[in-house]
PDB file of C-alpha atoms in Angstrom:
ATOM      1  CA  MET I 239    -110.840 -54.376 -34.769  1.00  0.00           C
ATOM      2  CA  SER I 240    -112.183 -50.962 -33.936  1.00  0.00           C
ATOM      3  CA  ASP I 241    -112.769 -48.317 -36.619  1.00  0.00           C
ATOM      4  CA  HIS I 242    -110.347 -46.129 -34.670  1.00  0.00           C
ATOM      5  CA  ILE I 243    -107.464 -48.609 -34.967  1.00  0.00           C
ATOM      6  CA  LEU I 244    -105.269 -49.187 -38.029  1.00  0.00           C
ATOM      7  CA  GLU I 245    -104.091 -52.563 -39.052  1.00  0.00           C
ATOM      8  CA  LEU I 246    -100.418 -51.996 -39.735  1.00  0.00           C
ATOM      9  CA  THR I 247     -98.589 -54.088 -42.244  1.00  0.00           C
ATOM     10  CA  SER I 248     -95.238 -53.964 -44.026  1.00  0.00           C
ATOM     11  CA  GLU I 249     -97.068 -52.285 -46.949  1.00  0.00           C
ATOM     12  CA  ASN I 250     -98.381 -49.278 -44.923  1.00  0.00           C
ATOM     13  CA  PHE I 251     -95.997 -49.052 -41.960  1.00  0.00           C
ATOM     14  CA  ASP I 252     -93.693 -46.316 -43.316  1.00  0.00           C
ATOM     15  CA  GLU I 253     -96.629 -44.173 -44.399  1.00  0.00           C
ATOM     16  CA  LYS I 254     -98.711 -44.589 -41.264  1.00  0.00           C
ATOM     17  CA  VAL I 255     -95.972 -44.730 -38.610  1.00  0.00           C
ATOM     18  CA  ILE I 256     -92.617 -43.384 -39.761  1.00  0.00           C
ATOM     19  CA  LYS I 257     -94.056 -40.470 -41.764  1.00  0.00           C
ATOM     20  CA  SER I 258     -96.892 -39.726 -39.252  1.00  0.00           C
ATOM     21  CA  SER I 259     -97.185 -36.127 -38.055  1.00  0.00           C
ATOM     22  CA  MET I 260     -98.797 -37.438 -34.904  1.00  0.00           C
ATOM     23  CA  PRO I 261     -97.509 -39.746 -32.167  1.00  0.00           C
ATOM     24  CA  VAL I 262     -98.295 -43.406 -32.916  1.00  0.00           C
ATOM     25  CA  LEU I 263     -99.192 -46.090 -30.389  1.00  0.00           C
ATOM     26  CA  ILE I 264     -98.612 -49.565 -31.784  1.00  0.00           C
ATOM     27  CA  ASP I 265     -99.954 -52.732 -30.144  1.00  0.00           C
ATOM     28  CA  PHE I 266     -97.912 -55.808 -31.223  1.00  0.00           C
ATOM     29  CA  TRP I 267    -100.221 -58.753 -30.662  1.00  0.00           C
ATOM     30  CA  ALA I 268    -101.307 -62.199 -31.828  1.00  0.00           C
ATOM     31  CA  GLU I 269    -104.633 -64.024 -32.068  1.00  0.00           C
ATOM     32  CA  TRP I 270    -103.575 -66.771 -29.693  1.00  0.00           C
ATOM     33  CA  CYS I 271    -102.337 -64.378 -26.993  1.00  0.00           C
ATOM     34  CA  GLY I 272    -104.630 -64.204 -23.926  1.00  0.00           C
ATOM     35  CA  PRO I 273    -103.138 -61.064 -22.435  1.00  0.00           C
ATOM     36  CA  CYS I 274    -103.321 -59.424 -25.841  1.00  0.00           C
ATOM     37  CA  LYS I 275    -107.105 -60.071 -25.869  1.00  0.00           C
ATOM     38  CA  GLN I 276    -107.402 -58.641 -22.314  1.00  0.00           C
ATOM     39  CA  LEU I 277    -105.599 -55.463 -23.432  1.00  0.00           C
ATOM     40  CA  MET I 278    -107.858 -54.923 -26.523  1.00  0.00           C
ATOM     41  CA  PRO I 279    -110.616 -52.919 -24.699  1.00  0.00           C
ATOM     42  CA  THR I 280    -107.951 -50.604 -23.222  1.00  0.00           C
ATOM     43  CA  ILE I 281    -106.353 -49.994 -26.676  1.00  0.00           C
ATOM     44  CA  ASP I 282    -109.752 -49.444 -28.184  1.00  0.00           C
ATOM     45  CA  LYS I 283    -110.650 -46.870 -25.496  1.00  0.00           C
ATOM     46  CA  ILE I 284    -107.394 -45.052 -25.980  1.00  0.00           C
ATOM     47  CA  ALA I 285    -107.951 -44.951 -29.723  1.00  0.00           C
ATOM     48  CA  GLN I 286    -111.323 -43.373 -29.185  1.00  0.00           C
ATOM     49  CA  ASP I 287    -110.166 -40.972 -26.397  1.00  0.00           C
ATOM     50  CA  TYR I 288    -107.082 -39.746 -28.393  1.00  0.00           C
ATOM     51  CA  LYS I 289    -108.708 -39.577 -31.821  1.00  0.00           C
ATOM     52  CA  GLY I 290    -107.092 -36.731 -33.763  1.00  0.00           C
ATOM     53  CA  LYS I 291    -104.056 -36.514 -31.282  1.00  0.00           C
ATOM     54  CA  VAL I 292    -102.542 -40.027 -31.501  1.00  0.00           C
ATOM     55  CA  THR I 293    -102.731 -42.661 -34.248  1.00  0.00           C
ATOM     56  CA  VAL I 294    -103.329 -46.098 -32.816  1.00  0.00           C
ATOM     57  CA  GLY I 295    -102.455 -49.207 -34.746  1.00  0.00           C
ATOM     58  CA  LYS I 296    -101.973 -52.976 -34.308  1.00  0.00           C
ATOM     59  CA  VAL I 297     -99.335 -55.270 -35.744  1.00  0.00           C
ATOM     60  CA  ASN I 298    -100.092 -58.967 -35.765  1.00  0.00           C
ATOM     61  CA  VAL I 299     -96.682 -60.457 -35.002  1.00  0.00           C
ATOM     62  CA  ASP I 300     -97.631 -63.757 -36.730  1.00  0.00           C
ATOM     63  CA  ASN I 301     -98.298 -61.963 -40.005  1.00  0.00           C
ATOM     64  CA  GLU I 302     -95.704 -59.233 -39.762  1.00  0.00           C
ATOM     65  CA  ARG I 303     -92.638 -60.967 -38.393  1.00  0.00           C
ATOM     66  CA  ASP I 304     -90.252 -58.566 -40.077  1.00  0.00           C
ATOM     67  CA  ILE I 305     -91.729 -55.532 -38.326  1.00  0.00           C
ATOM     68  CA  ALA I 306     -91.689 -57.270 -34.936  1.00  0.00           C
ATOM     69  CA  ALA I 307     -88.078 -58.329 -35.454  1.00  0.00           C
ATOM     70  CA  GLN I 308     -87.008 -54.825 -36.553  1.00  0.00           C
ATOM     71  CA  TYR I 309     -88.261 -53.427 -33.190  1.00  0.00           C
ATOM     72  CA  ASN I 310     -87.024 -56.339 -31.080  1.00  0.00           C
ATOM     73  CA  VAL I 311     -90.503 -57.438 -30.073  1.00  0.00           C
ATOM     74  CA  ARG I 312     -89.948 -60.643 -28.211  1.00  0.00           C
ATOM     75  CA  GLY I 313     -92.880 -60.702 -25.840  1.00  0.00           C
ATOM     76  CA  ILE I 314     -96.566 -59.753 -26.434  1.00  0.00           C
ATOM     77  CA  PRO I 315     -98.521 -57.692 -25.857  1.00  0.00           C
ATOM     78  CA  ASN I 316     -95.885 -55.116 -26.561  1.00  0.00           C
ATOM     79  CA  LEU I 317     -96.725 -51.442 -26.998  1.00  0.00           C
ATOM     80  CA  ILE I 318     -94.349 -49.097 -28.692  1.00  0.00           C
ATOM     81  CA  ILE I 319     -94.991 -45.345 -28.903  1.00  0.00           C
ATOM     82  CA  PHE I 320     -93.415 -43.665 -31.916  1.00  0.00           C
ATOM     83  CA  ASN I 321     -92.916 -39.890 -32.241  1.00  0.00           C
ATOM     84  CA  ALA I 322     -91.345 -38.242 -35.269  1.00  0.00           C
ATOM     85  CA  GLY I 323     -90.846 -41.624 -36.882  1.00  0.00           C
ATOM     86  CA  GLU I 324     -88.737 -43.035 -34.001  1.00  0.00           C
ATOM     87  CA  PRO I 325     -89.636 -45.425 -31.183  1.00  0.00           C
ATOM     88  CA  GLN I 326     -89.770 -43.482 -27.921  1.00  0.00           C
ATOM     89  CA  GLU I 327     -91.181 -45.799 -25.303  1.00  0.00           C
ATOM     90  CA  GLN I 328     -91.952 -49.447 -24.914  1.00  0.00           C
ATOM     91  CA  LEU I 329     -94.347 -51.229 -22.578  1.00  0.00           C
ATOM     92  CA  VAL I 330     -94.594 -55.052 -22.316  1.00  0.00           C
ATOM     93  CA  GLY I 331     -97.568 -56.929 -20.946  1.00  0.00           C
ATOM     94  CA  ASN I 332    -101.097 -56.113 -20.080  1.00  0.00           C
ATOM     95  CA  VAL I 333    -100.355 -52.639 -18.693  1.00  0.00           C
ATOM     96  CA  PRO I 334    -102.958 -50.341 -17.113  1.00  0.00           C
ATOM     97  CA  GLU I 335    -104.543 -47.640 -19.239  1.00  0.00           C
ATOM     98  CA  LYS I 336    -103.164 -44.864 -16.978  1.00  0.00           C
ATOM     99  CA  GLN I 337     -99.601 -46.034 -17.565  1.00  0.00           C
ATOM    100  CA  ILE I 338    -100.133 -45.772 -21.318  1.00  0.00           C
ATOM    101  CA  THR I 339    -101.873 -42.490 -21.265  1.00  0.00           C
ATOM    102  CA  ASP I 340     -99.345 -40.891 -18.983  1.00  0.00           C
ATOM    103  CA  ILE I 341     -96.701 -41.600 -21.537  1.00  0.00           C
ATOM    104  CA  LEU I 342     -98.844 -40.604 -24.517  1.00  0.00           C
ATOM    105  CA  ASN I 343     -99.553 -37.290 -22.835  1.00  0.00           C
ATOM    106  CA  ASN I 344     -95.810 -36.456 -22.982  1.00  0.00           C
ATOM    107  CA  PHE I 345     -95.994 -36.425 -26.749  1.00  0.00           C
ATOM    108  CA  ILE I 346     -99.173 -34.475 -27.507  1.00  0.00           C
TER     109      ILE I 346
END
């Protein structure tokens, strides 16, 4: 995982996402998920390009089932953009970078 991407767990989710002063892009993923692996370079690039403007984190759905269930994550990869502690937008699948950044730009 990139230095620019947080590993989000039930222990740090409230602090890093709900209480964040910046928008947060969360990638819900799993090790065995092919499309998740295909999306990783895009998420890494966004994390670098938006450093200081957007927090980027990943939630492993196998390890953090409670978080995934709380936000109705049924298919992965699943991206949820939080702003002011609330989920604002959700994208499912290996979506293009421009589609993600167009939404992020609405919150910064």
